[in-house]
Amino acid sequence: MESTRRRTQHSTNGKGSEAVEKSAQWGRAWEVDWFSLISVVSLLCFAPFIVFYFVMACDQYECSISQPVLELYQGKATLPSIWARAPSFTWTAAKIYAVWVSFQVFLYICIPDVVHKFIPGYVGGVQDGARTPAGLINKYEINGLQCWIITHALWFTNANYLHWFSPTIIFDNWIPLMWCANILGYAVSTFAFLKAYLFPTNAEDCKFTGNIFYNYMMGIEFNPRIGKWFDFKLFFNGRPGIVAWTLINLSYMAKQQELYGQVTNSMILVNVLQGIYVLDFFWNEAWYLKTIDICHDHFGWYLGWGDCVWLPYLYTLQGLYLVYHPVQLSDTHALAVLLLGLIGYYIFRSTNHQKDLFRRTEGACSIWGRRPTHIECSYLSADGRSHRSKLLTSGFWGVARHFNYTGDLMGSLAYCAACGFSHILPYFYIVYMTILLVHRCIRDEHRCSSKYGKDWKRYTDAVHYRLIPGVF
Ligand code: NDP
């Protein structure tokens, strides 16, 4: 394999090739099995249609996901007729999208973070990422919270004073914008793919599996960059998708107000709970550098297209549904949803915080009032050097190996339950998140097992369950 060869040549520390080969095993897969290949090709072919199906079902069938299939079966509709009814690409949407993405690029590159100088406890500015498999530590400009604040301040100023555009602008152009997002998603993934061959940012961290579909989808380059600071993963993961998430919900809220003269409590709940999640993401952007997306996944279609299309379109289905079906929840139902969402958020945040605190202080901290217990581990990086690490076994990390995912799933269920029980469409999110996080958990554990070997086994012997103690 080309990159393995390259690493062997660059191994100058005198360690044998065995060590280098072993170090190559952690990080993303080197070999592609048939199941992975079929999944990859299926996703490449069908994921854009899944997004189209859900958005089209809302636009043409008032969010019924069975009605289009029924009409096709009964011959009342055909695939071309459904396609023809969907709003097509418009230059208005293209301009809105171009302004949006350019503005986010401008904020990301041109405005260094000042928020960390004013808000105590917030970590922004230049921060170190995690060590890459090749042994590098990249620097990142963390200014996501600042970008989010500026963008939302402008949104509110426009809605209340300037009136340059309607706050319903996103909803009103939702499907034409989807074509633009697809263009960007495919363009950026293809660019990243070609860049990996032609001018990779760090050749040592590239992974070529020998399968073109897998390479395109899961990415080759680990941290593609343009210039010193434009990091593809940090930009596309956080902005434009996650900054847009709260604006999309606000646009849905404005549409409800415009259509029905009021905003329902369910819409407020979705806005508040997802708003907390988004703000949490930006508040903890520096911590995010240590998550799987940034420190293990390579940048390909999965992240590039996923961040541009899948995330903004499918993570916001609840708000979209509530525009077509304005649900006013009983006080008890609303309270139950709020509690589920907040408890889920608390578990999600505390679990992530415990790991972060533990790793930052190298165990010199207190978790649940005690000095944390842990398992000492060692692993090799691609240059053959040995490093030490620690796996926490206290707090939520002693309850299950991915209790942060459990909290995330509780929060996701709360967003769905805010939409009542008459349609299945808003529940797509919890189904998807369950598949995503269970798959992620298995993928991560496979990687950790390759990375830490027998030390990982000691950890799984100490903490038996992955997500729910006694169940899984
Ligand atoms: P984690 O934050 O759980 O990170 C997993 C990594 O942490 C492992 O690869 C390992 O890395 C390290 N680790 C594992 N166990 C321990 C331990 N006991 N002690 C110390 N370190 C450990 O996973 P993610 O990055 O996937 O998720 C971060 C958050 O983001 C989660 O809360 C998740 O719910 C959320 N998320 C949300 C998504 C969404 O679409 N809404 C998508 C994905 C994630 P190392 O090699 O450093 O040891």
PDB file of C-alpha atoms and ligand atoms in Angstrom, residues 26 245 277 287-288 290-293 295-296 311 315 348 352 355 358-359 389-393 397 401-402 404-405 408 429 432-433 436-437 440 444 447-448 451-452 456 459, ligand 1:
ATOM      1  CA  TRP A  26      -5.273   2.489  14.310  1.00  0.00           C
ATOM      2  CA  TRP A 245     -29.338  25.026  12.351  1.00  0.00           C
ATOM      3  CA  TYR A 277     -27.406  21.872  21.771  1.00  0.00           C
ATOM      4  CA  TRP A 287     -13.251  20.395  23.228  1.00  0.00           C
ATOM      5  CA  TYR A 288     -14.737  19.369  19.904  1.00  0.00           C
ATOM      6  CA  LYS A 290     -10.784  16.038  20.574  1.00  0.00           C
ATOM      7  CA  THR A 291     -13.907  14.282  19.259  1.00  0.00           C
ATOM      8  CA  ILE A 292     -13.999  11.520  16.639  1.00  0.00           C
ATOM      9  CA  ASP A 293     -15.050  13.842  13.787  1.00  0.00           C
ATOM     10  CA  CYS A 295      -9.357  13.565  15.543  1.00  0.00           C
ATOM     11  CA  HIS A 296     -10.174  10.297  13.775  1.00  0.00           C
ATOM     12  CA  LEU A 311     -27.241  17.885   8.734  1.00  0.00           C
ATOM     13  CA  TYR A 315     -31.615  17.584  11.768  1.00  0.00           C
ATOM     14  CA  PHE A 348     -24.447  14.394  27.426  1.00  0.00           C
ATOM     15  CA  ASN A 352     -18.177  14.843  27.770  1.00  0.00           C
ATOM     16  CA  LYS A 355     -13.554  13.015  29.931  1.00  0.00           C
ATOM     17  CA  PHE A 358      -9.755  14.103  33.125  1.00  0.00           C
ATOM     18  CA  ARG A 359      -7.639  14.189  29.966  1.00  0.00           C
ATOM     19  CA  SER A 389      -2.768   7.624  27.530  1.00  0.00           C
ATOM     20  CA  LYS A 390      -5.405   7.039  30.198  1.00  0.00           C
ATOM     21  CA  LEU A 391      -8.938   5.629  30.031  1.00  0.00           C
ATOM     22  CA  LEU A 392     -11.288   6.998  32.662  1.00  0.00           C
ATOM     23  CA  THR A 393     -13.383   4.515  34.658  1.00  0.00           C
ATOM     24  CA  TRP A 397     -17.479   6.677  32.166  1.00  0.00           C
ATOM     25  CA  ARG A 401     -18.396   3.251  27.822  1.00  0.00           C
ATOM     26  CA  HIS A 402     -20.388   5.809  25.790  1.00  0.00           C
ATOM     27  CA  ASN A 404     -22.469  10.644  26.337  1.00  0.00           C
ATOM     28  CA  TYR A 405     -24.264   8.972  23.405  1.00  0.00           C
ATOM     29  CA  ASP A 408     -27.532  12.605  23.243  1.00  0.00           C
ATOM     30  CA  TYR A 429     -34.226  11.862  13.831  1.00  0.00           C
ATOM     31  CA  TYR A 432     -31.174   7.982  12.557  1.00  0.00           C
ATOM     32  CA  MET A 433     -29.306   9.080  15.709  1.00  0.00           C
ATOM     33  CA  LEU A 436     -25.478   6.695  13.860  1.00  0.00           C
ATOM     34  CA  LEU A 437     -24.390   6.491  17.488  1.00  0.00           C
ATOM     35  CA  ARG A 440     -20.161   5.086  15.808  1.00  0.00           C
ATOM     36  CA  ASP A 444     -14.828   3.720  17.774  1.00  0.00           C
ATOM     37  CA  ARG A 447     -10.429   1.591  16.524  1.00  0.00           C
ATOM     38  CA  CYS A 448      -9.635   1.873  20.237  1.00  0.00           C
ATOM     39  CA  LYS A 451      -4.947   1.351  19.157  1.00  0.00           C
ATOM     40  CA  TYR A 452      -4.686   0.169  22.763  1.00  0.00           C
ATOM     41  CA  TRP A 456      -8.548  -1.756  25.843  1.00  0.00           C
ATOM     42  CA  TYR A 459     -10.976  -1.308  30.105  1.00  0.00           C
TER      43      TYR A 459
HETATM   44  P1  NDP B   1     -16.279  10.555  22.366  1.00  0.00           P
HETATM   45  O1  NDP B   1     -16.225  11.965  22.809  1.00  0.00           O
HETATM   46  O2  NDP B   1     -16.891   9.587  23.300  1.00  0.00           O
HETATM   47  O3  NDP B   1     -14.800  10.156  22.009  1.00  0.00           O
HETATM   48  C1  NDP B   1     -14.400   8.823  21.854  1.00  0.00           C
HETATM   49  C2  NDP B   1     -12.909   8.805  22.088  1.00  0.00           C
HETATM   50  O4  NDP B   1     -12.635   9.116  23.464  1.00  0.00           O
HETATM   51  C3  NDP B   1     -12.298   7.459  21.849  1.00  0.00           C
HETATM   52  O5  NDP B   1     -11.963   7.280  20.506  1.00  0.00           O
HETATM   53  C4  NDP B   1     -11.071   7.529  22.726  1.00  0.00           C
HETATM   54  O6  NDP B   1     -10.114   8.336  22.023  1.00  0.00           O
HETATM   55  C5  NDP B   1     -11.539   8.348  23.915  1.00  0.00           C
HETATM   56  N1  NDP B   1     -12.053   7.537  25.001  1.00  0.00           N
HETATM   57  C6  NDP B   1     -12.890   6.479  24.940  1.00  0.00           C
HETATM   58  N2  NDP B   1     -13.158   6.012  26.167  1.00  0.00           N
HETATM   59  C7  NDP B   1     -12.478   6.798  27.031  1.00  0.00           C
HETATM   60  C8  NDP B   1     -12.338   6.825  28.431  1.00  0.00           C
HETATM   61  N3  NDP B   1     -12.937   5.940  29.210  1.00  0.00           N
HETATM   62  N4  NDP B   1     -11.570   7.782  28.991  1.00  0.00           N
HETATM   63  C9  NDP B   1     -10.933   8.698  28.229  1.00  0.00           C
HETATM   64  N5  NDP B   1     -11.020   8.716  26.882  1.00  0.00           N
HETATM   65  C10 NDP B   1     -11.782   7.784  26.297  1.00  0.00           C
HETATM   66  O7  NDP B   1     -17.034  10.328  21.007  1.00  0.00           O
HETATM   67  P2  NDP B   1     -17.488  11.281  19.819  1.00  0.00           P
HETATM   68  O8  NDP B   1     -16.367  12.106  19.368  1.00  0.00           O
HETATM   69  O9  NDP B   1     -18.157  10.386  18.850  1.00  0.00           O
HETATM   70  O10 NDP B   1     -18.649  12.153  20.432  1.00  0.00           O
HETATM   71  C11 NDP B   1     -18.531  13.392  21.096  1.00  0.00           C
HETATM   72  C12 NDP B   1     -19.930  13.891  21.392  1.00  0.00           C
HETATM   73  O11 NDP B   1     -20.528  14.338  20.180  1.00  0.00           O
HETATM   74  C13 NDP B   1     -20.839  12.814  21.965  1.00  0.00           C
HETATM   75  O12 NDP B   1     -21.517  13.332  23.073  1.00  0.00           O
HETATM   76  C14 NDP B   1     -21.801  12.502  20.858  1.00  0.00           C
HETATM   77  O13 NDP B   1     -23.065  12.178  21.404  1.00  0.00           O
HETATM   78  C15 NDP B   1     -21.813  13.785  20.044  1.00  0.00           C
HETATM   79  N6  NDP B   1     -22.071  13.536  18.638  1.00  0.00           N
HETATM   80  C16 NDP B   1     -23.171  14.075  18.050  1.00  0.00           C
HETATM   81  C17 NDP B   1     -23.435  13.863  16.723  1.00  0.00           C
HETATM   82  C18 NDP B   1     -24.613  14.463  16.088  1.00  0.00           C
HETATM   83  O14 NDP B   1     -24.752  14.294  14.883  1.00  0.00           O
HETATM   84  N7  NDP B   1     -25.484  15.139  16.811  1.00  0.00           N
HETATM   85  C19 NDP B   1     -22.541  13.063  15.879  1.00  0.00           C
HETATM   86  C20 NDP B   1     -21.432  12.541  16.599  1.00  0.00           C
HETATM   87  C21 NDP B   1     -21.200  12.780  17.913  1.00  0.00           C
HETATM   88  P3  NDP B   1      -8.530   8.288  22.312  1.00  0.00           P
HETATM   89  O15 NDP B   1      -7.960   7.725  21.062  1.00  0.00           O
HETATM   90  O16 NDP B   1      -8.167   9.726  22.529  1.00  0.00           O
HETATM   91  O17 NDP B   1      -8.301   7.444  23.509  1.00  0.00           O
END
